[in-house]
């Protein structure tokens, strides 16, 4: 068996989970993580390939490419959307380096909301009615016209905005002020030069992530994340404060329906346009009284969904290679029974400004071995952490994602929260109601 050297691009909890999952494979010799965090480096251990951080930023495509060539990397796995939309996959492929993720053209499904909505409309994928504008007055006129029917609209910046580009509005006044911020004050710069105005839908949300080789589409267990900062879905939106999978209210028939109406037509449509989509396609879906409707696509694994999906998937490397080699129809996804839940520990102030450099206690040896023998179902995934003089300190808004796996969701949640109570840093904020109320 030829052993593989892998490069993981990214620095968050998602990338720690990817590195952990790939390191389990006996086919892996070594993993490099660029730039990684305090959790993504460990020595070779029995049954686990070593992981090493490399100080290269996720948007330094030239630096990443040079590193991959120098190290003869066999497989690169991209976590965040930014390098994908900058064309990292195209550049690696031109250099003959295998890489998992969509091309720059295919990444537009996340990189441009206008592209995604127009594409959904063309493909007949159920989604909220919409219109796109770059002119403030024209956008306001549309809002006035729409709000005669319904006062509730959603305003979205077209480009990447790290979760800050969506405004769910309760009345026309809120819509006007969102439009003013984006189109006149330009608070999001070029990302908000074009806005999409959508009809506001209602219902529970599901994150359905699928692997695809451009043709075959294989769903992961349906997941759900908690986007608001505070319990009871109060306060501002964040990157995600916790997640669980499988969502108990989403049965196999509903997953199949979302595959047939959203994910499969998206992959087929992208191939038909000549921009085949290879990688993970993540559909944010709302379960409305009219059936499942797509809110958005992401061109990558979700964060923190990955921290609950990968503990449930046992053949990640095999599936990633099958996607790249266009033979996903021959490789079934292997999953474990049971459920997984994750609780994000955030810095005080997040998603606004927050302090960094605060010592984190209670990680013990878990930051290296991740799971100890008697806690095989507890996973401490690092997100915004760094090593400072031999001590692990906070270095981001989302600091850790603590995942628990169990025979069902309550057991998984109990394990995750038991893990939360072992860890501490000053100002640590987390939600106490992850998975507490499933629809
Ligand atoms: P997005 O980044 O497009 O997924 O939007 C972020 C969040 O905004 C979603 O998870 C929803 O909670 C909310 N949202 C987006 N679009 C709509 C919509 N058309 N109707 C209601 N809520 C929406
Ligand atoms: N958890 C939402 C995202 O990854 O975009």
Coordinates of N, CA, C and O in Angstrom, one line a residue, residues 154-293:
X154 N -35.7 39.2 3.0 CA -34.4 39.0 3.4 C -33.4 39.6 2.4 O -33.6 39.5 1.2
X155 N -32.5 40.4 2.9 CA -31.5 41.1 2.0 C -30.2 40.4 2.2 O -29.7 40.2 3.3
X156 N -29.5 40.1 1.1 CA -28.2 39.4 1.2 C -27.2 40.1 0.3 O -27.5 40.4 -0.9
X157 N -26.0 40.2 0.8 CA -24.9 40.7 0.0 C -24.5 39.5 -0.9 O -24.6 38.4 -0.6
X158 N -24.2 39.9 -2.2 CA -23.9 38.9 -3.2 C -22.7 38.1 -2.9 O -22.6 36.8 -3.0
X159 N -21.6 38.7 -2.4 CA -20.3 38.0 -2.2 C -20.1 37.4 -0.8 O -21.0 37.5 0.0
X160 N -18.9 36.9 -0.6 CA -18.5 36.3 0.6 C -18.5 37.3 1.7 O -17.9 38.4 1.6
X161 N -19.2 37.0 2.9 CA -19.2 38.0 4.0 C -19.1 37.4 5.3 O -19.4 38.0 6.3
X162 N -18.6 36.1 5.4 CA -18.3 35.4 6.6 C -19.5 35.5 7.6 O -19.4 35.8 8.8
X163 N -20.7 35.3 7.0 CA -21.9 35.2 7.9 C -22.5 36.6 8.2 O -23.5 36.7 8.8
X164 N -21.9 37.7 7.7 CA -22.3 39.0 8.1 C -23.2 39.6 7.0 O -23.6 40.8 7.1
X165 N -23.4 38.9 5.9 CA -24.1 39.5 4.8 C -25.6 39.2 4.6 O -26.1 39.6 3.6
X166 N -26.2 38.6 5.6 CA -27.6 38.3 5.5 C -28.4 39.1 6.5 O -28.1 39.1 7.7
X167 N -29.5 39.8 6.1 CA -30.3 40.6 6.9 C -31.7 40.1 6.8 O -32.4 40.3 5.8
X168 N -32.2 39.5 7.9 CA -33.6 39.0 7.9 C -34.5 40.1 8.4 O -34.3 40.5 9.6
X169 N -35.3 40.7 7.6 CA -36.0 42.0 7.9 C -37.5 41.7 8.3 O -38.2 41.0 7.6
X170 N -37.9 42.4 9.3 CA -39.3 42.3 9.8 C -40.2 43.3 9.1 O -41.4 43.2 9.2
X171 N -39.6 44.4 8.5 CA -40.5 45.4 7.9 C -39.7 46.2 6.9 O -38.4 46.0 6.8
X172 N -40.3 47.0 6.1 CA -39.7 47.7 5.0 C -38.5 48.6 5.6 O -37.5 48.7 4.9
X173 N -38.7 49.2 6.7 CA -37.7 50.1 7.3 C -36.4 49.3 7.5 O -35.3 49.8 7.2
X174 N -36.4 48.1 8.0 CA -35.2 47.3 8.2 C -34.6 47.0 6.9 O -33.4 47.0 6.8
X175 N -35.4 46.7 5.9 CA -34.9 46.4 4.6 C -34.2 47.6 4.0 O -33.1 47.5 3.4
X176 N -34.8 48.8 4.1 CA -34.1 50.1 3.6 C -32.8 50.3 4.3 O -31.8 50.6 3.6
X177 N -32.7 50.0 5.6 CA -31.5 50.3 6.2 C -30.4 49.3 5.9 O -29.2 49.7 5.7
X178 N -30.8 48.0 5.6 CA -29.8 47.0 5.2 C -29.3 47.4 3.8 O -28.1 47.4 3.5
X179 N -30.2 47.9 2.9 CA -29.8 48.3 1.6 C -28.9 49.5 1.6 O -27.9 49.6 0.9
X180 N -29.2 50.4 2.5 CA -28.4 51.6 2.6 C -26.9 51.2 3.1 O -25.9 51.7 2.5
X181 N -26.9 50.3 4.1 CA -25.5 49.9 4.5 C -24.7 49.3 3.4 O -23.6 49.6 3.2
X182 N -25.4 48.4 2.6 CA -24.6 47.6 1.6 C -24.4 48.4 0.4 O -23.2 48.4 -0.1
X183 N -25.4 49.1 -0.1 CA -25.2 49.8 -1.4 C -24.7 51.2 -1.4 O -24.1 51.7 -2.3
X184 N -25.0 51.9 -0.2 CA -24.5 53.3 -0.1 C -23.3 53.4 0.8 O -22.3 53.9 0.3
X185 N -23.4 52.9 2.0 CA -22.3 53.0 2.9 C -21.2 52.0 2.5 O -20.0 52.2 3.0
X186 N -21.6 51.0 1.8 CA -20.6 50.0 1.4 C -19.9 49.3 2.6 O -18.6 49.1 2.5
X187 N -20.6 49.0 3.6 CA -20.0 48.4 4.8 C -19.3 47.1 4.5 O -18.4 46.7 5.2
X188 N -19.7 46.4 3.5 CA -19.1 45.1 3.2 C -18.2 45.2 1.9 O -17.7 44.2 1.4
X189 N -18.0 46.4 1.5 CA -17.1 46.6 0.3 C -17.7 45.9 -0.9 O -18.9 45.9 -1.1
X190 N -16.8 45.4 -1.7 CA -17.2 44.8 -3.0 C -18.2 43.6 -2.8 O -19.0 43.3 -3.7
X191 N -18.1 42.9 -1.6 CA -19.1 41.8 -1.4 C -20.5 42.2 -1.4 O -21.4 41.4 -1.7
X192 N -20.8 43.5 -1.1 CA -22.1 44.0 -1.1 C -22.5 44.9 -2.2 O -23.5 45.6 -2.2
X193 N -21.7 44.9 -3.3 CA -22.0 45.8 -4.4 C -23.3 45.4 -5.1 O -23.9 46.2 -5.8
X194 N -23.6 44.1 -5.1 CA -24.8 43.6 -5.6 C -25.6 43.0 -4.4 O -24.9 42.4 -3.5
X195 N -26.9 43.2 -4.3 CA -27.7 42.6 -3.3 C -28.7 41.7 -3.9 O -29.2 42.0 -5.0
X196 N -29.1 40.7 -3.2 CA -30.2 39.8 -3.5 C -31.3 40.1 -2.5 O -31.0 40.1 -1.3
X197 N -32.5 40.4 -3.0 CA -33.7 40.6 -2.1 C -34.6 39.4 -2.3 O -35.0 39.1 -3.4
X198 N -34.8 38.7 -1.1 CA -35.6 37.4 -1.2 C -36.9 37.5 -0.4 O -37.0 38.2 0.6
X199 N -37.8 36.8 -0.8 CA -39.0 36.5 0.0 C -38.6 35.8 1.3 O -37.7 34.9 1.2
X200 N -39.1 36.1 2.4 CA -38.7 35.4 3.7 C -39.5 34.2 3.9 O -40.8 34.2 3.9
X201 N -38.9 33.1 4.0 CA -39.5 31.8 4.3 C -39.5 31.5 5.8 O -38.8 32.1 6.5
X202 N -40.3 30.5 6.2 CA -40.3 30.1 7.6 C -40.3 28.6 7.7 O -40.8 27.9 6.8
X203 N -39.7 28.1 8.7 CA -39.6 26.6 9.0 C -38.3 26.2 9.6 O -37.4 27.0 9.6
X204 N -38.2 25.0 10.1 CA -36.9 24.5 10.6 C -35.9 24.4 9.5 O -36.3 24.2 8.3
X205 N -34.6 24.6 9.8 CA -33.5 24.5 8.8 C -32.8 23.2 9.0 O -32.7 22.6 10.1
X206 N -32.2 22.7 7.9 CA -31.4 21.5 7.8 C -30.2 21.8 7.0 O -30.3 22.5 6.0
X207 N -29.0 21.3 7.5 CA -27.8 21.4 6.6 C -27.6 20.0 6.0 O -27.3 19.0 6.8
X208 N -27.8 19.9 4.7 CA -27.6 18.6 4.1 C -26.3 18.7 3.2 O -26.3 19.5 2.2
X209 N -25.3 18.0 3.7 CA -24.0 18.0 3.0 C -23.8 16.7 2.2 O -24.2 15.7 2.7
X210 N -23.3 16.9 1.0 CA -23.1 15.7 0.2 C -21.7 15.7 -0.4 O -21.2 16.7 -0.7
X211 N -21.2 14.5 -0.6 CA -20.0 14.3 -1.4 C -20.4 14.1 -2.9 O -21.4 13.5 -3.2
X212 N -19.6 14.7 -3.8 CA -19.9 14.4 -5.2 C -18.6 14.4 -6.0 O -17.7 15.2 -5.8
X213 N -18.7 13.6 -7.0 CA -17.5 13.5 -8.0 C -17.9 14.2 -9.3 O -17.2 14.1 -10.3
X214 N -19.0 15.0 -9.3 CA -19.4 15.7 -10.5 C -20.6 15.0 -11.1 O -21.3 15.6 -11.9
X215 N -20.9 13.8 -10.7 CA -22.0 13.1 -11.2 C -22.8 12.4 -10.1 O -24.0 12.6 -9.9
X216 N -22.1 11.4 -9.4 CA -22.8 10.7 -8.3 C -22.8 11.7 -7.1 O -21.8 12.4 -6.8
X217 N -23.9 11.7 -6.4 CA -24.1 12.5 -5.2 C -24.4 11.6 -4.0 O -25.4 10.8 -4.1
X218 N -23.7 11.7 -2.9 CA -23.9 10.9 -1.7 C -24.1 11.8 -0.5 O -23.2 12.5 -0.1
X219 N -25.2 11.7 0.1 CA -25.5 12.5 1.2 C -24.9 12.0 2.5 O -24.8 10.8 2.8
X220 N -24.4 13.0 3.3 CA -24.0 12.7 4.7 C -25.3 12.7 5.6 O -26.3 13.1 5.1
X221 N -25.2 12.3 6.8 CA -26.3 12.4 7.7 C -26.8 13.8 7.8 O -26.0 14.8 7.8
X222 N -28.1 14.1 7.8 CA -28.6 15.4 7.9 C -28.3 16.1 9.2 O -28.4 15.5 10.3
X223 N -27.8 17.3 9.2 CA -27.3 18.0 10.4 C -28.0 19.3 10.6 O -28.8 19.7 9.7
X224 N -27.9 19.8 11.8 CA -28.5 21.1 12.0 C -27.5 21.9 12.9 O -27.0 21.4 13.9
X225 N -27.3 23.2 12.5 CA -26.5 24.0 13.4 C -27.3 25.1 14.1 O -28.5 25.3 13.7
X226 N -26.7 25.7 15.0 CA -27.4 26.8 15.8 C -26.6 28.1 15.5 O -25.5 28.2 16.0
X227 N -27.2 29.0 14.8 CA -26.4 30.1 14.3 C -26.4 31.3 15.3 O -25.4 32.1 15.3
X228 N -27.4 31.5 16.1 CA -27.4 32.7 17.0 C -26.5 32.5 18.2 O -26.3 31.4 18.7
X229 N -26.0 33.6 18.7 CA -25.0 33.5 19.8 C -25.6 33.0 21.1 O -25.0 32.3 21.9
X230 N -26.9 33.3 21.4 CA -27.5 33.0 22.7 C -28.5 32.0 22.7 O -29.2 31.7 21.7
X231 N -28.8 31.4 23.9 CA -29.9 30.4 24.1 C -31.2 30.9 23.5 O -31.4 32.1 23.6
X232 N -32.0 30.0 23.0 CA -33.3 30.4 22.6 C -33.2 31.1 21.2 O -34.1 31.9 20.9
X233 N -32.1 30.9 20.5 CA -31.9 31.6 19.2 C -32.0 33.1 19.3 O -32.6 33.7 18.5
X234 N -31.4 33.7 20.3 CA -31.4 35.1 20.6 C -30.1 35.7 20.2 O -29.1 35.0 20.2
X235 N -30.1 37.0 19.9 CA -28.8 37.7 19.7 C -28.3 37.5 18.2 O -29.0 36.9 17.4
X236 N -27.2 38.1 17.9 CA -26.7 38.1 16.5 C -26.3 36.8 16.0 O -26.0 35.8 16.7
X237 N -26.3 36.7 14.7 CA -25.8 35.5 14.0 C -24.3 35.3 14.2 O -23.5 36.3 14.3
X238 N -23.9 34.0 14.2 CA -22.4 33.7 14.3 C -22.1 32.7 13.2 O -23.0 32.3 12.4
X239 N -20.9 32.3 13.2 CA -20.5 31.2 12.3 C -21.2 29.9 12.6 O -21.2 29.0 11.8
X240 N -21.7 29.8 13.8 CA -22.3 28.5 14.3 C -21.8 28.2 15.7 O -20.6 28.2 16.0
X241 N -22.8 28.0 16.6 CA -22.5 27.9 18.1 C -22.6 26.4 18.5 O -22.4 26.1 19.7
X242 N -23.0 25.5 17.6 CA -23.2 24.1 18.0 C -23.9 23.4 16.9 O -24.5 24.1 16.0
X243 N -23.9 22.1 16.9 CA -24.6 21.4 15.8 C -24.9 20.0 16.3 O -24.3 19.5 17.3
X244 N -25.8 19.3 15.6 CA -26.0 17.9 15.8 C -26.4 17.2 14.6 O -26.8 17.8 13.6
X245 N -26.1 15.8 14.6 CA -26.5 15.0 13.4 C -26.6 13.6 13.9 O -25.9 13.2 14.9
X246 N -27.5 12.8 13.3 CA -28.5 13.2 12.4 C -29.6 13.9 13.1 O -29.9 13.7 14.3
X247 N -30.3 14.9 12.3 CA -31.4 15.6 12.9 C -32.6 14.6 13.0 O -33.0 14.1 11.9
X248 N -33.1 14.4 14.2 CA -34.1 13.3 14.3 C -35.4 13.5 13.6 O -36.0 12.5 13.3
X249 N -35.7 14.7 13.3 CA -36.9 15.0 12.5 C -36.8 14.8 11.0 O -37.8 15.0 10.3
X250 N -35.6 14.6 10.6 CA -35.4 14.5 9.1 C -35.1 13.0 8.8 O -34.1 12.4 9.0
X251 N -36.2 12.3 8.3 CA -36.1 10.9 8.0 C -35.5 10.6 6.6 O -35.2 11.5 5.9
X252 N -35.3 9.3 6.4 CA -34.6 9.0 5.1 C -35.4 9.5 3.9 O -34.8 9.9 2.9
X253 N -36.8 9.5 4.0 CA -37.6 9.9 2.8 C -37.4 11.4 2.6 O -37.3 11.8 1.4
X254 N -37.2 12.2 3.7 CA -37.0 13.6 3.5 C -35.6 13.9 2.9 O -35.5 14.8 2.1
X255 N -34.6 13.1 3.4 CA -33.3 13.3 2.8 C -33.3 13.0 1.3 O -32.8 13.7 0.5
X256 N -34.0 11.9 1.0 CA -34.2 11.5 -0.4 C -34.8 12.6 -1.3 O -34.4 13.0 -2.4
X257 N -35.9 13.2 -0.7 CA -36.6 14.3 -1.3 C -35.6 15.5 -1.6 O -35.6 16.1 -2.7
X258 N -34.8 15.8 -0.6 CA -33.9 17.0 -0.7 C -32.8 16.6 -1.7 O -32.3 17.5 -2.5
X259 N -32.4 15.3 -1.8 CA -31.4 14.9 -2.8 C -32.0 15.1 -4.2 O -31.3 15.6 -5.1
X260 N -33.2 14.6 -4.4 CA -33.9 14.7 -5.7 C -34.2 16.1 -6.2 O -34.2 16.4 -7.4
X261 N -34.6 17.0 -5.2 CA -35.0 18.3 -5.6 C -34.0 19.4 -5.5 O -34.1 20.4 -6.2
X262 N -32.9 19.1 -4.7 CA -31.9 20.2 -4.5 C -30.5 19.7 -5.0 O -29.9 20.3 -5.9
X263 N -30.0 18.7 -4.3 CA -28.6 18.4 -4.5 C -28.3 17.8 -5.9 O -27.4 18.2 -6.6
X264 N -29.1 16.8 -6.2 CA -28.8 16.1 -7.5 C -29.0 17.1 -8.7 O -28.1 17.2 -9.6
X265 N -30.1 17.9 -8.7 CA -30.2 18.8 -9.9 C -29.1 19.9 -9.9 O -28.7 20.3 -11.0
X266 N -28.6 20.2 -8.7 CA -27.5 21.2 -8.7 C -26.2 20.6 -9.4 O -25.6 21.2 -10.2
X267 N -25.9 19.4 -9.0 CA -24.7 18.7 -9.6 C -24.9 18.5 -11.0 O -24.0 18.7 -11.8
X268 N -26.1 18.0 -11.4 CA -26.3 17.8 -12.9 C -26.3 19.1 -13.6 O -25.7 19.2 -14.7
X269 N -26.9 20.1 -13.1 CA -26.9 21.4 -13.7 C -25.5 22.0 -13.9 O -25.1 22.6 -14.9
X270 N -24.6 21.9 -12.9 CA -23.3 22.4 -13.0 C -22.5 21.6 -14.0 O -21.7 22.2 -14.8
X271 N -22.7 20.3 -14.2 CA -22.0 19.6 -15.2 C -22.5 20.0 -16.6 O -21.7 20.2 -17.5
X272 N -23.8 20.3 -16.7 CA -24.4 20.7 -18.0 C -23.8 22.1 -18.4 O -23.7 22.4 -19.6
X273 N -23.5 23.0 -17.4 CA -23.0 24.3 -17.8 C -21.5 24.2 -18.2 O -20.9 25.2 -18.5
X274 N -20.9 23.0 -18.0 CA -19.5 22.9 -18.3 C -18.6 23.3 -17.1 O -17.4 23.5 -17.3
X275 N -19.2 23.4 -15.9 CA -18.4 23.7 -14.7 C -18.8 22.6 -13.7 O -19.4 22.9 -12.7
X276 N -18.3 21.4 -13.9 CA -18.7 20.3 -13.1 C -18.3 20.5 -11.6 O -17.2 21.2 -11.4
X277 N -19.1 20.1 -10.7 CA -18.9 20.4 -9.3 C -18.3 19.1 -8.6 O -19.0 18.1 -8.5
X278 N -17.1 19.2 -8.1 CA -16.5 18.1 -7.4 C -16.1 18.5 -6.0 O -15.5 19.6 -5.9
X279 N -16.5 17.8 -5.0 CA -16.1 18.2 -3.6 C -17.3 17.9 -2.7 O -18.1 17.0 -2.9
X280 N -17.4 18.8 -1.6 CA -18.6 18.7 -0.8 C -19.5 19.8 -1.2 O -19.1 21.0 -1.3
X281 N -20.8 19.5 -1.5 CA -21.8 20.5 -1.7 C -22.7 20.5 -0.5 O -23.2 19.5 -0.1
X282 N -22.9 21.7 0.1 CA -23.6 21.9 1.3 C -24.8 22.7 1.0 O -24.7 23.8 0.5
X283 N -26.0 22.1 1.2 CA -27.3 22.8 0.9 C -27.9 23.2 2.3 O -28.1 22.4 3.2
X284 N -28.1 24.5 2.4 CA -28.8 25.0 3.6 C -30.3 25.0 3.1 O -30.7 25.7 2.2
X285 N -31.1 24.2 3.8 CA -32.5 24.0 3.3 C -33.5 24.4 4.4 O -33.2 24.1 5.6
X286 N -34.6 25.0 4.1 CA -35.6 25.3 5.0 C -36.8 24.4 4.7 O -37.2 24.3 3.6
X287 N -37.3 23.8 5.8 CA -38.4 22.8 5.6 C -39.7 23.7 5.8 O -40.2 23.9 6.9
X288 N -40.2 24.2 4.7 CA -41.4 25.0 4.7 C -42.7 24.2 4.5 O -42.6 23.0 4.1
X289 N -43.8 24.8 4.8 CA -45.1 24.0 4.6 C -45.2 23.6 3.2 O -45.9 22.6 2.9
X290 N -44.6 24.3 2.2 CA -44.6 23.9 0.8 C -43.6 22.9 0.4 O -43.4 22.6 -0.7
X291 N -42.9 22.4 1.4 CA -41.8 21.4 1.1 C -40.4 22.0 1.3 O -40.3 23.2 1.6
X292 N -39.4 21.2 1.2 CA -38.0 21.7 1.4 C -37.6 22.8 0.3 O -37.9 22.6 -0.9
X293 N -37.1 23.9 0.8 CA -36.6 24.9 -0.2 C -35.2 25.3 0.2 O -34.8 25.5 1.3

